[in-house]
Amino acid sequence: MEKRYAAVFDLRKCVGCHACAVACKSENTVPLGVFRAWVRVVEKGVYPNVQKKFNPRICNHCDNPPCVPVCPVKATYKREDGVVLIDYDKCIGCGYCIQACPYDARFFNPIRNTADKCTFCDHRIEKGLEPACMSTCIGHARYFGDLNDPTSEVSKLVGTEDIEVIKSEFGTEPMLFYIGLDKDTVGHLKARSALELWENVRKLESRRSPAELAEARAFTEKTHKERLKNIAEGHPVAEQAIKIEQVITEGTTESLSGGD
């Protein structure tokens, strides 16, 4: 049976130390100001009864990733083992995938001039190692493994614990599962700045040859026409993309679930 990699975060054990974010930056040479792994911190209560709640985030490596079909040059793809990756040689930095991701897991890499995100440390798992953030967690709150292997820790936890996923209403089928998830730590979707994304594209265009730009634009136009055709025919992937676009534009999930 083909492997299906997944992760489980046990928030009962997370202490909010941010070691995961530091390990990820070091392992993957992530530029300053952007993160592949991060921890959302939320304070709850009123002084003196105040608590801090933590929600560690990475790419959800969805079974039905909306970032894949929106890429005009097919730079974003999902492997057979479920890991979602970006072909940096193909990526033109248009930002479509960044807008499509309902988890704010993607960002523009100012060094590569491409989209970027968590890769589950694919270079490590191919050697039989865990992703850097998993092996560094001092609270042992992170688990990684093959969901299709009934003997793996991940498979056992998903089968026995009360697990949840974030934003299940999008139908993305995320492979990042949480134990002890506090809904208040999820937060609202962050509206992406169209102006910021466009500025990134303009910077990228200045470094491409006219032939490369013409080819990329022709492919984008072709893909856009195919998308319009899919919308007209009621294609399910197109309908899902429309819903996600509405949420990003409106900054709400009302169109999907009647509110957060």
PDB file of C-alpha atoms in Angstrom:
ATOM      1  CA  MET A   1       0.000   0.000   0.000  1.00  0.00           C
ATOM      2  CA  GLU A   2       1.219   3.507  -0.888  1.00  0.00           C
ATOM      3  CA  LYS A   3       2.380   5.608   2.050  1.00  0.00           C
ATOM      4  CA  ARG A   4       0.239   8.546   3.167  1.00  0.00           C
ATOM      5  CA  TYR A   5       2.209  10.910   5.348  1.00  0.00           C
ATOM      6  CA  ALA A   6       0.351  12.854   8.027  1.00  0.00           C
ATOM      7  CA  ALA A   7       1.008  14.723  11.269  1.00  0.00           C
ATOM      8  CA  VAL A   8      -0.728  14.902  14.636  1.00  0.00           C
ATOM      9  CA  PHE A   9      -0.212  17.803  17.052  1.00  0.00           C
ATOM     10  CA  ASP A  10      -1.188  17.080  20.665  1.00  0.00           C
ATOM     11  CA  LEU A  11      -1.912  20.553  22.028  1.00  0.00           C
ATOM     12  CA  ARG A  12      -2.184  19.195  25.560  1.00  0.00           C
ATOM     13  CA  LYS A  13       1.611  18.906  25.429  1.00  0.00           C
ATOM     14  CA  CYS A  14       2.536  22.047  23.470  1.00  0.00           C
ATOM     15  CA  VAL A  15       4.282  24.632  25.686  1.00  0.00           C
ATOM     16  CA  GLY A  16       4.615  27.341  23.039  1.00  0.00           C
ATOM     17  CA  CYS A  17       8.415  27.337  23.067  1.00  0.00           C
ATOM     18  CA  HIS A  18       8.688  27.977  19.290  1.00  0.00           C
ATOM     19  CA  ALA A  19      11.502  25.422  18.988  1.00  0.00           C
ATOM     20  CA  CYS A  20       9.634  24.014  15.988  1.00  0.00           C
ATOM     21  CA  ALA A  21       9.764  27.348  14.152  1.00  0.00           C
ATOM     22  CA  VAL A  22      13.464  27.816  14.912  1.00  0.00           C
ATOM     23  CA  ALA A  23      14.341  24.269  13.831  1.00  0.00           C
ATOM     24  CA  CYS A  24      12.408  24.701  10.595  1.00  0.00           C
ATOM     25  CA  LYS A  25      14.165  27.963   9.749  1.00  0.00           C
ATOM     26  CA  SER A  26      17.571  26.438  10.427  1.00  0.00           C
ATOM     27  CA  GLU A  27      16.902  23.193   8.547  1.00  0.00           C
ATOM     28  CA  ASN A  28      15.369  24.817   5.471  1.00  0.00           C
ATOM     29  CA  THR A  29      17.190  28.184   5.400  1.00  0.00           C
ATOM     30  CA  VAL A  30      13.913  30.100   5.578  1.00  0.00           C
ATOM     31  CA  PRO A  31      14.436  33.880   5.088  1.00  0.00           C
ATOM     32  CA  LEU A  32      13.850  36.409   7.865  1.00  0.00           C
ATOM     33  CA  GLY A  33      10.297  37.648   8.260  1.00  0.00           C
ATOM     34  CA  VAL A  34       8.566  34.546   6.870  1.00  0.00           C
ATOM     35  CA  PHE A  35       7.878  31.103   8.340  1.00  0.00           C
ATOM     36  CA  ARG A  36       7.136  27.587   7.162  1.00  0.00           C
ATOM     37  CA  ALA A  37       6.267  26.606  10.731  1.00  0.00           C
ATOM     38  CA  TRP A  38       4.964  28.955  13.393  1.00  0.00           C
ATOM     39  CA  VAL A  39       2.907  29.013  16.599  1.00  0.00           C
ATOM     40  CA  ARG A  40      -0.229  31.089  17.007  1.00  0.00           C
ATOM     41  CA  VAL A  41      -0.478  32.360  20.598  1.00  0.00           C
ATOM     42  CA  VAL A  42      -3.810  33.453  22.080  1.00  0.00           C
ATOM     43  CA  GLU A  43      -4.358  34.885  25.564  1.00  0.00           C
ATOM     44  CA  LYS A  44      -7.659  33.980  27.225  1.00  0.00           C
ATOM     45  CA  GLY A  45      -9.365  35.210  30.359  1.00  0.00           C
ATOM     46  CA  VAL A  46      -9.203  38.339  32.487  1.00  0.00           C
ATOM     47  CA  TYR A  47      -6.403  39.202  34.893  1.00  0.00           C
ATOM     48  CA  PRO A  48      -5.482  37.537  37.186  1.00  0.00           C
ATOM     49  CA  ASN A  49      -7.066  34.448  35.603  1.00  0.00           C
ATOM     50  CA  VAL A  50      -5.257  34.572  32.269  1.00  0.00           C
ATOM     51  CA  GLN A  51      -4.168  31.625  30.146  1.00  0.00           C
ATOM     52  CA  LYS A  52      -2.058  31.300  27.040  1.00  0.00           C
ATOM     53  CA  LYS A  53      -3.200  28.851  24.386  1.00  0.00           C
ATOM     54  CA  PHE A  54      -1.018  27.667  21.527  1.00  0.00           C
ATOM     55  CA  ASN A  55      -1.781  26.551  18.002  1.00  0.00           C
ATOM     56  CA  PRO A  56       1.265  25.350  16.026  1.00  0.00           C
ATOM     57  CA  ARG A  57       0.843  25.645  12.262  1.00  0.00           C
ATOM     58  CA  ILE A  58       2.420  24.202   9.126  1.00  0.00           C
ATOM     59  CA  CYS A  59       1.155  23.296   5.671  1.00  0.00           C
ATOM     60  CA  ASN A  60      -1.726  20.834   6.068  1.00  0.00           C
ATOM     61  CA  HIS A  61      -0.641  18.734   3.050  1.00  0.00           C
ATOM     62  CA  CYS A  62      -4.289  18.326   2.127  1.00  0.00           C
ATOM     63  CA  ASP A  63      -5.696  15.317   0.328  1.00  0.00           C
ATOM     64  CA  ASN A  64      -7.683  17.783  -1.785  1.00  0.00           C
ATOM     65  CA  PRO A  65      -5.307  20.773  -1.909  1.00  0.00           C
ATOM     66  CA  PRO A  66      -6.836  23.926  -3.450  1.00  0.00           C
ATOM     67  CA  CYS A  67      -3.351  25.285  -4.161  1.00  0.00           C
ATOM     68  CA  VAL A  68      -2.730  22.643  -6.842  1.00  0.00           C
ATOM     69  CA  PRO A  69      -5.479  23.385  -9.409  1.00  0.00           C
ATOM     70  CA  VAL A  70      -5.033  27.180  -9.237  1.00  0.00           C
ATOM     71  CA  CYS A  71      -1.347  27.110 -10.226  1.00  0.00           C
ATOM     72  CA  PRO A  72      -1.152  28.324 -13.848  1.00  0.00           C
ATOM     73  CA  VAL A  73       2.182  26.597 -14.528  1.00  0.00           C
ATOM     74  CA  LYS A  74       1.598  23.400 -12.534  1.00  0.00           C
ATOM     75  CA  ALA A  75       4.454  24.221 -10.176  1.00  0.00           C
ATOM     76  CA  THR A  76       2.482  23.045  -7.134  1.00  0.00           C
ATOM     77  CA  TYR A  77       1.756  19.326  -7.054  1.00  0.00           C
ATOM     78  CA  LYS A  78       0.893  16.477  -4.689  1.00  0.00           C
ATOM     79  CA  ARG A  79       3.073  13.378  -4.586  1.00  0.00           C
ATOM     80  CA  GLU A  80       1.660   9.872  -4.343  1.00  0.00           C
ATOM     81  CA  ASP A  81       2.605   9.792  -0.653  1.00  0.00           C
ATOM     82  CA  GLY A  82       0.475  12.909  -0.098  1.00  0.00           C
ATOM     83  CA  VAL A  83       3.250  15.456   0.371  1.00  0.00           C
ATOM     84  CA  VAL A  84       2.391  18.737  -1.385  1.00  0.00           C
ATOM     85  CA  LEU A  85       5.424  20.439  -2.918  1.00  0.00           C
ATOM     86  CA  ILE A  86       6.430  23.355  -5.138  1.00  0.00           C
ATOM     87  CA  ASP A  87       8.690  23.011  -8.170  1.00  0.00           C
ATOM     88  CA  TYR A  88      10.680  26.215  -7.697  1.00  0.00           C
ATOM     89  CA  ASP A  89      12.045  26.063 -11.240  1.00  0.00           C
ATOM     90  CA  LYS A  90       8.498  26.280 -12.615  1.00  0.00           C
ATOM     91  CA  CYS A  91       6.991  28.745 -10.123  1.00  0.00           C
ATOM     92  CA  ILE A  92       6.487  32.243 -11.553  1.00  0.00           C
ATOM     93  CA  GLY A  93       5.570  33.847  -8.227  1.00  0.00           C
ATOM     94  CA  CYS A  94       2.045  34.839  -9.284  1.00  0.00           C
ATOM     95  CA  GLY A  95       0.644  34.267  -5.780  1.00  0.00           C
ATOM     96  CA  TYR A  96      -2.477  32.349  -6.850  1.00  0.00           C
ATOM     97  CA  CYS A  97      -1.629  29.443  -4.534  1.00  0.00           C
ATOM     98  CA  ILE A  98      -0.960  31.844  -1.653  1.00  0.00           C
ATOM     99  CA  GLN A  99      -4.448  33.267  -2.036  1.00  0.00           C
ATOM    100  CA  ALA A 100      -6.035  29.829  -2.465  1.00  0.00           C
ATOM    101  CA  CYS A 101      -4.613  28.337   0.748  1.00  0.00           C
ATOM    102  CA  PRO A 102      -7.238  28.609   3.512  1.00  0.00           C
ATOM    103  CA  TYR A 103      -4.595  28.012   6.201  1.00  0.00           C
ATOM    104  CA  ASP A 104      -2.249  30.940   5.470  1.00  0.00           C
ATOM    105  CA  ALA A 105       0.473  28.319   5.113  1.00  0.00           C
ATOM    106  CA  ARG A 106       2.057  29.833   1.995  1.00  0.00           C
ATOM    107  CA  PHE A 107       4.131  32.948   1.570  1.00  0.00           C
ATOM    108  CA  PHE A 108       6.263  34.738  -1.007  1.00  0.00           C
ATOM    109  CA  ASN A 109       9.948  33.877  -0.626  1.00  0.00           C
ATOM    110  CA  PRO A 110      11.888  37.117  -1.262  1.00  0.00           C
ATOM    111  CA  ILE A 111      15.116  35.224  -1.951  1.00  0.00           C
ATOM    112  CA  ARG A 112      13.770  32.723  -4.480  1.00  0.00           C
ATOM    113  CA  ASN A 113      11.052  35.059  -5.795  1.00  0.00           C
ATOM    114  CA  THR A 114       8.617  32.153  -5.653  1.00  0.00           C
ATOM    115  CA  ALA A 115       5.863  30.835  -3.433  1.00  0.00           C
ATOM    116  CA  ASP A 116       7.127  28.826  -0.461  1.00  0.00           C
ATOM    117  CA  LYS A 117       5.784  26.632   2.344  1.00  0.00           C
ATOM    118  CA  CYS A 118       6.390  23.619   4.590  1.00  0.00           C
ATOM    119  CA  THR A 119       7.545  20.518   2.700  1.00  0.00           C
ATOM    120  CA  PHE A 120       7.309  18.043   5.597  1.00  0.00           C
ATOM    121  CA  CYS A 121      11.128  18.225   5.227  1.00  0.00           C
ATOM    122  CA  ASP A 122      10.879  15.912   2.216  1.00  0.00           C
ATOM    123  CA  HIS A 123      14.681  15.701   2.044  1.00  0.00           C
ATOM    124  CA  ARG A 124      14.651  14.191   5.545  1.00  0.00           C
ATOM    125  CA  ILE A 125      11.729  11.781   5.228  1.00  0.00           C
ATOM    126  CA  GLU A 126      13.303  10.324   2.083  1.00  0.00           C
ATOM    127  CA  LYS A 127      16.204   9.309   4.345  1.00  0.00           C
ATOM    128  CA  GLY A 128      13.885   7.813   6.960  1.00  0.00           C
ATOM    129  CA  LEU A 129      14.097  10.834   9.277  1.00  0.00           C
ATOM    130  CA  GLU A 130      11.331  12.930  10.809  1.00  0.00           C
ATOM    131  CA  PRO A 131      10.728  16.547   9.775  1.00  0.00           C
ATOM    132  CA  ALA A 132      12.957  18.901  11.770  1.00  0.00           C
ATOM    133  CA  CYS A 133      10.071  20.447  13.712  1.00  0.00           C
ATOM    134  CA  MET A 134       8.862  17.021  14.851  1.00  0.00           C
ATOM    135  CA  SER A 135      12.198  15.778  16.165  1.00  0.00           C
ATOM    136  CA  THR A 136      12.912  19.092  17.932  1.00  0.00           C
ATOM    137  CA  CYS A 137       9.649  19.416  19.896  1.00  0.00           C
ATOM    138  CA  ILE A 138      10.649  19.424  23.573  1.00  0.00           C
ATOM    139  CA  GLY A 139       7.123  18.613  24.735  1.00  0.00           C
ATOM    140  CA  HIS A 140       6.837  15.629  22.382  1.00  0.00           C
ATOM    141  CA  ALA A 141       3.627  17.180  21.106  1.00  0.00           C
ATOM    142  CA  ARG A 142       4.262  16.406  17.426  1.00  0.00           C
ATOM    143  CA  TYR A 143       3.850  13.082  15.695  1.00  0.00           C
ATOM    144  CA  PHE A 144       4.642  12.229  12.081  1.00  0.00           C
ATOM    145  CA  GLY A 145       4.260   9.053  10.085  1.00  0.00           C
ATOM    146  CA  ASP A 146       2.436   6.920   7.572  1.00  0.00           C
ATOM    147  CA  LEU A 147      -1.316   7.114   8.085  1.00  0.00           C
ATOM    148  CA  ASN A 148      -1.764   3.938   6.033  1.00  0.00           C
ATOM    149  CA  ASP A 149       0.475   1.967   8.407  1.00  0.00           C
ATOM    150  CA  PRO A 150      -1.721   0.719  11.281  1.00  0.00           C
ATOM    151  CA  THR A 151       1.363   0.279  13.473  1.00  0.00           C
ATOM    152  CA  SER A 152       2.510   3.908  13.146  1.00  0.00           C
ATOM    153  CA  GLU A 153       1.968   6.312  16.046  1.00  0.00           C
ATOM    154  CA  VAL A 154       0.086   8.712  13.769  1.00  0.00           C
ATOM    155  CA  SER A 155      -2.324   6.021  12.611  1.00  0.00           C
ATOM    156  CA  LYS A 156      -2.945   4.875  16.194  1.00  0.00           C
ATOM    157  CA  LEU A 157      -3.618   8.420  17.425  1.00  0.00           C
ATOM    158  CA  VAL A 158      -6.019   9.215  14.584  1.00  0.00           C
ATOM    159  CA  GLY A 159      -7.830   5.964  15.256  1.00  0.00           C
ATOM    160  CA  THR A 160      -8.122   6.282  19.033  1.00  0.00           C
ATOM    161  CA  GLU A 161      -7.963   9.964  20.038  1.00  0.00           C
ATOM    162  CA  ASP A 162     -10.550  12.720  19.673  1.00  0.00           C
ATOM    163  CA  ILE A 163      -8.879  14.461  16.751  1.00  0.00           C
ATOM    164  CA  GLU A 164      -9.903  17.574  14.831  1.00  0.00           C
ATOM    165  CA  VAL A 165      -8.771  19.449  11.740  1.00  0.00           C
ATOM    166  CA  ILE A 166      -8.842  23.185  11.014  1.00  0.00           C
ATOM    167  CA  LYS A 167     -11.364  24.611   8.550  1.00  0.00           C
ATOM    168  CA  SER A 168     -12.960  21.271   7.676  1.00  0.00           C
ATOM    169  CA  GLU A 169     -15.748  23.178   5.906  1.00  0.00           C
ATOM    170  CA  PHE A 170     -13.436  23.834   2.950  1.00  0.00           C
ATOM    171  CA  GLY A 171     -13.406  20.165   1.972  1.00  0.00           C
ATOM    172  CA  THR A 172      -9.614  20.167   1.672  1.00  0.00           C
ATOM    173  CA  GLU A 173      -9.211  16.999   3.778  1.00  0.00           C
ATOM    174  CA  PRO A 174      -6.108  18.193   5.663  1.00  0.00           C
ATOM    175  CA  MET A 175      -3.553  15.669   6.855  1.00  0.00           C
ATOM    176  CA  LEU A 176      -2.657  17.741   9.916  1.00  0.00           C
ATOM    177  CA  PHE A 177      -4.697  16.547  12.887  1.00  0.00           C
ATOM    178  CA  TYR A 178      -5.029  18.185  16.301  1.00  0.00           C
ATOM    179  CA  ILE A 179      -5.708  16.752  19.754  1.00  0.00           C
ATOM    180  CA  GLY A 180      -7.107  19.226  22.285  1.00  0.00           C
ATOM    181  CA  LEU A 181      -7.750  21.969  19.735  1.00  0.00           C
ATOM    182  CA  ASP A 182      -9.061  25.205  21.258  1.00  0.00           C
ATOM    183  CA  LYS A 183     -11.323  26.875  18.684  1.00  0.00           C
ATOM    184  CA  ASP A 184     -10.287  30.317  19.943  1.00  0.00           C
ATOM    185  CA  THR A 185      -6.737  29.689  18.706  1.00  0.00           C
ATOM    186  CA  VAL A 186      -7.801  29.006  15.130  1.00  0.00           C
ATOM    187  CA  GLY A 187      -8.516  32.628  14.289  1.00  0.00           C
ATOM    188  CA  HIS A 188     -10.031  34.106  11.164  1.00  0.00           C
ATOM    189  CA  LEU A 189      -8.578  33.822   7.719  1.00  0.00           C
ATOM    190  CA  LYS A 190      -6.070  36.525   6.979  1.00  0.00           C
ATOM    191  CA  ALA A 191      -6.970  38.519   3.888  1.00  0.00           C
ATOM    192  CA  ARG A 192      -4.026  38.620   1.523  1.00  0.00           C
ATOM    193  CA  SER A 193      -2.950  41.962   0.154  1.00  0.00           C
ATOM    194  CA  ALA A 194      -3.513  41.918  -3.595  1.00  0.00           C
ATOM    195  CA  LEU A 195      -1.254  44.962  -3.909  1.00  0.00           C
ATOM    196  CA  GLU A 196       1.553  43.209  -2.041  1.00  0.00           C
ATOM    197  CA  LEU A 197       1.241  40.109  -4.226  1.00  0.00           C
ATOM    198  CA  TRP A 198       1.223  42.216  -7.390  1.00  0.00           C
ATOM    199  CA  GLU A 199       4.354  44.068  -6.285  1.00  0.00           C
ATOM    200  CA  ASN A 200       6.070  40.696  -5.871  1.00  0.00           C
ATOM    201  CA  VAL A 201       5.019  39.669  -9.371  1.00  0.00           C
ATOM    202  CA  ARG A 202       6.363  42.940 -10.806  1.00  0.00           C
ATOM    203  CA  LYS A 203       9.721  42.352  -9.129  1.00  0.00           C
ATOM    204  CA  LEU A 204       9.820  38.853 -10.563  1.00  0.00           C
ATOM    205  CA  GLU A 205       8.897  40.036 -14.068  1.00  0.00           C
ATOM    206  CA  SER A 206      11.883  42.373 -14.134  1.00  0.00           C
ATOM    207  CA  ARG A 207      14.149  39.306 -13.835  1.00  0.00           C
ATOM    208  CA  ARG A 208      12.515  37.222 -16.574  1.00  0.00           C
ATOM    209  CA  SER A 209      13.284  37.359 -20.274  1.00  0.00           C
ATOM    210  CA  PRO A 210      10.527  38.546 -22.657  1.00  0.00           C
ATOM    211  CA  ALA A 211      10.202  35.007 -24.023  1.00  0.00           C
ATOM    212  CA  GLU A 212       9.744  33.516 -20.543  1.00  0.00           C
ATOM    213  CA  LEU A 213       7.149  36.143 -19.639  1.00  0.00           C
ATOM    214  CA  ALA A 214       5.233  35.619 -22.881  1.00  0.00           C
ATOM    215  CA  GLU A 215       5.146  31.859 -22.313  1.00  0.00           C
ATOM    216  CA  ALA A 216       3.992  32.255 -18.700  1.00  0.00           C
ATOM    217  CA  ARG A 217       1.269  34.750 -19.635  1.00  0.00           C
ATOM    218  CA  ALA A 218       0.026  32.554 -22.482  1.00  0.00           C
ATOM    219  CA  PHE A 219      -0.187  29.599 -20.110  1.00  0.00           C
ATOM    220  CA  THR A 220      -2.001  31.715 -17.519  1.00  0.00           C
ATOM    221  CA  GLU A 221      -4.530  32.896 -20.110  1.00  0.00           C
ATOM    222  CA  LYS A 222      -5.115  29.316 -21.255  1.00  0.00           C
ATOM    223  CA  THR A 223      -5.581  28.140 -17.664  1.00  0.00           C
ATOM    224  CA  HIS A 224      -7.983  31.004 -16.943  1.00  0.00           C
ATOM    225  CA  LYS A 225     -10.124  30.023 -19.932  1.00  0.00           C
ATOM    226  CA  GLU A 226     -10.150  26.402 -18.741  1.00  0.00           C
ATOM    227  CA  ARG A 227     -11.203  27.592 -15.283  1.00  0.00           C
ATOM    228  CA  LEU A 228     -14.095  29.608 -16.725  1.00  0.00           C
ATOM    229  CA  LYS A 229     -15.148  26.537 -18.694  1.00  0.00           C
ATOM    230  CA  ASN A 230     -15.032  24.399 -15.530  1.00  0.00           C
ATOM    231  CA  ILE A 231     -17.124  26.979 -13.671  1.00  0.00           C
ATOM    232  CA  ALA A 232     -19.718  27.005 -16.454  1.00  0.00           C
ATOM    233  CA  GLU A 233     -19.881  23.202 -16.344  1.00  0.00           C
ATOM    234  CA  GLY A 234     -20.138  23.107 -12.541  1.00  0.00           C
ATOM    235  CA  HIS A 235     -16.834  21.311 -11.992  1.00  0.00           C
ATOM    236  CA  PRO A 236     -16.479  20.540  -8.225  1.00  0.00           C
ATOM    237  CA  VAL A 237     -12.863  21.763  -8.002  1.00  0.00           C
ATOM    238  CA  ALA A 238     -13.848  25.064  -9.621  1.00  0.00           C
ATOM    239  CA  GLU A 239     -16.776  25.453  -7.229  1.00  0.00           C
ATOM    240  CA  GLN A 240     -14.468  24.864  -4.268  1.00  0.00           C
ATOM    241  CA  ALA A 241     -12.006  27.467  -5.575  1.00  0.00           C
ATOM    242  CA  ILE A 242     -14.839  30.002  -5.907  1.00  0.00           C
ATOM    243  CA  LYS A 243     -15.890  29.432  -2.294  1.00  0.00           C
ATOM    244  CA  ILE A 244     -12.341  29.895  -1.053  1.00  0.00           C
ATOM    245  CA  GLU A 245     -11.938  33.074  -3.121  1.00  0.00           C
ATOM    246  CA  GLN A 246     -15.145  34.431  -1.568  1.00  0.00           C
ATOM    247  CA  VAL A 247     -13.866  33.724   1.923  1.00  0.00           C
ATOM    248  CA  ILE A 248     -10.516  35.397   1.218  1.00  0.00           C
ATOM    249  CA  THR A 249     -12.221  38.438  -0.312  1.00  0.00           C
ATOM    250  CA  GLU A 250     -14.880  38.818   2.370  1.00  0.00           C
ATOM    251  CA  GLY A 251     -12.715  37.729   5.297  1.00  0.00           C
ATOM    252  CA  THR A 252     -15.464  35.436   6.589  1.00  0.00           C
ATOM    253  CA  THR A 253     -16.613  31.828   6.396  1.00  0.00           C
ATOM    254  CA  GLU A 254     -20.302  32.675   6.230  1.00  0.00           C
ATOM    255  CA  SER A 255     -20.561  31.566   2.609  1.00  0.00           C
ATOM    256  CA  LEU A 256     -19.395  28.119   3.643  1.00  0.00           C
ATOM    257  CA  SER A 257     -20.589  27.411   7.137  1.00  0.00           C
ATOM    258  CA  GLY A 258     -22.731  30.270   8.400  1.00  0.00           C
ATOM    259  CA  GLY A 259     -19.989  31.851  10.498  1.00  0.00           C
ATOM    260  CA  ASP A 260     -16.829  30.968  12.338  1.00  0.00           C
TER     261      ASP A 260
END
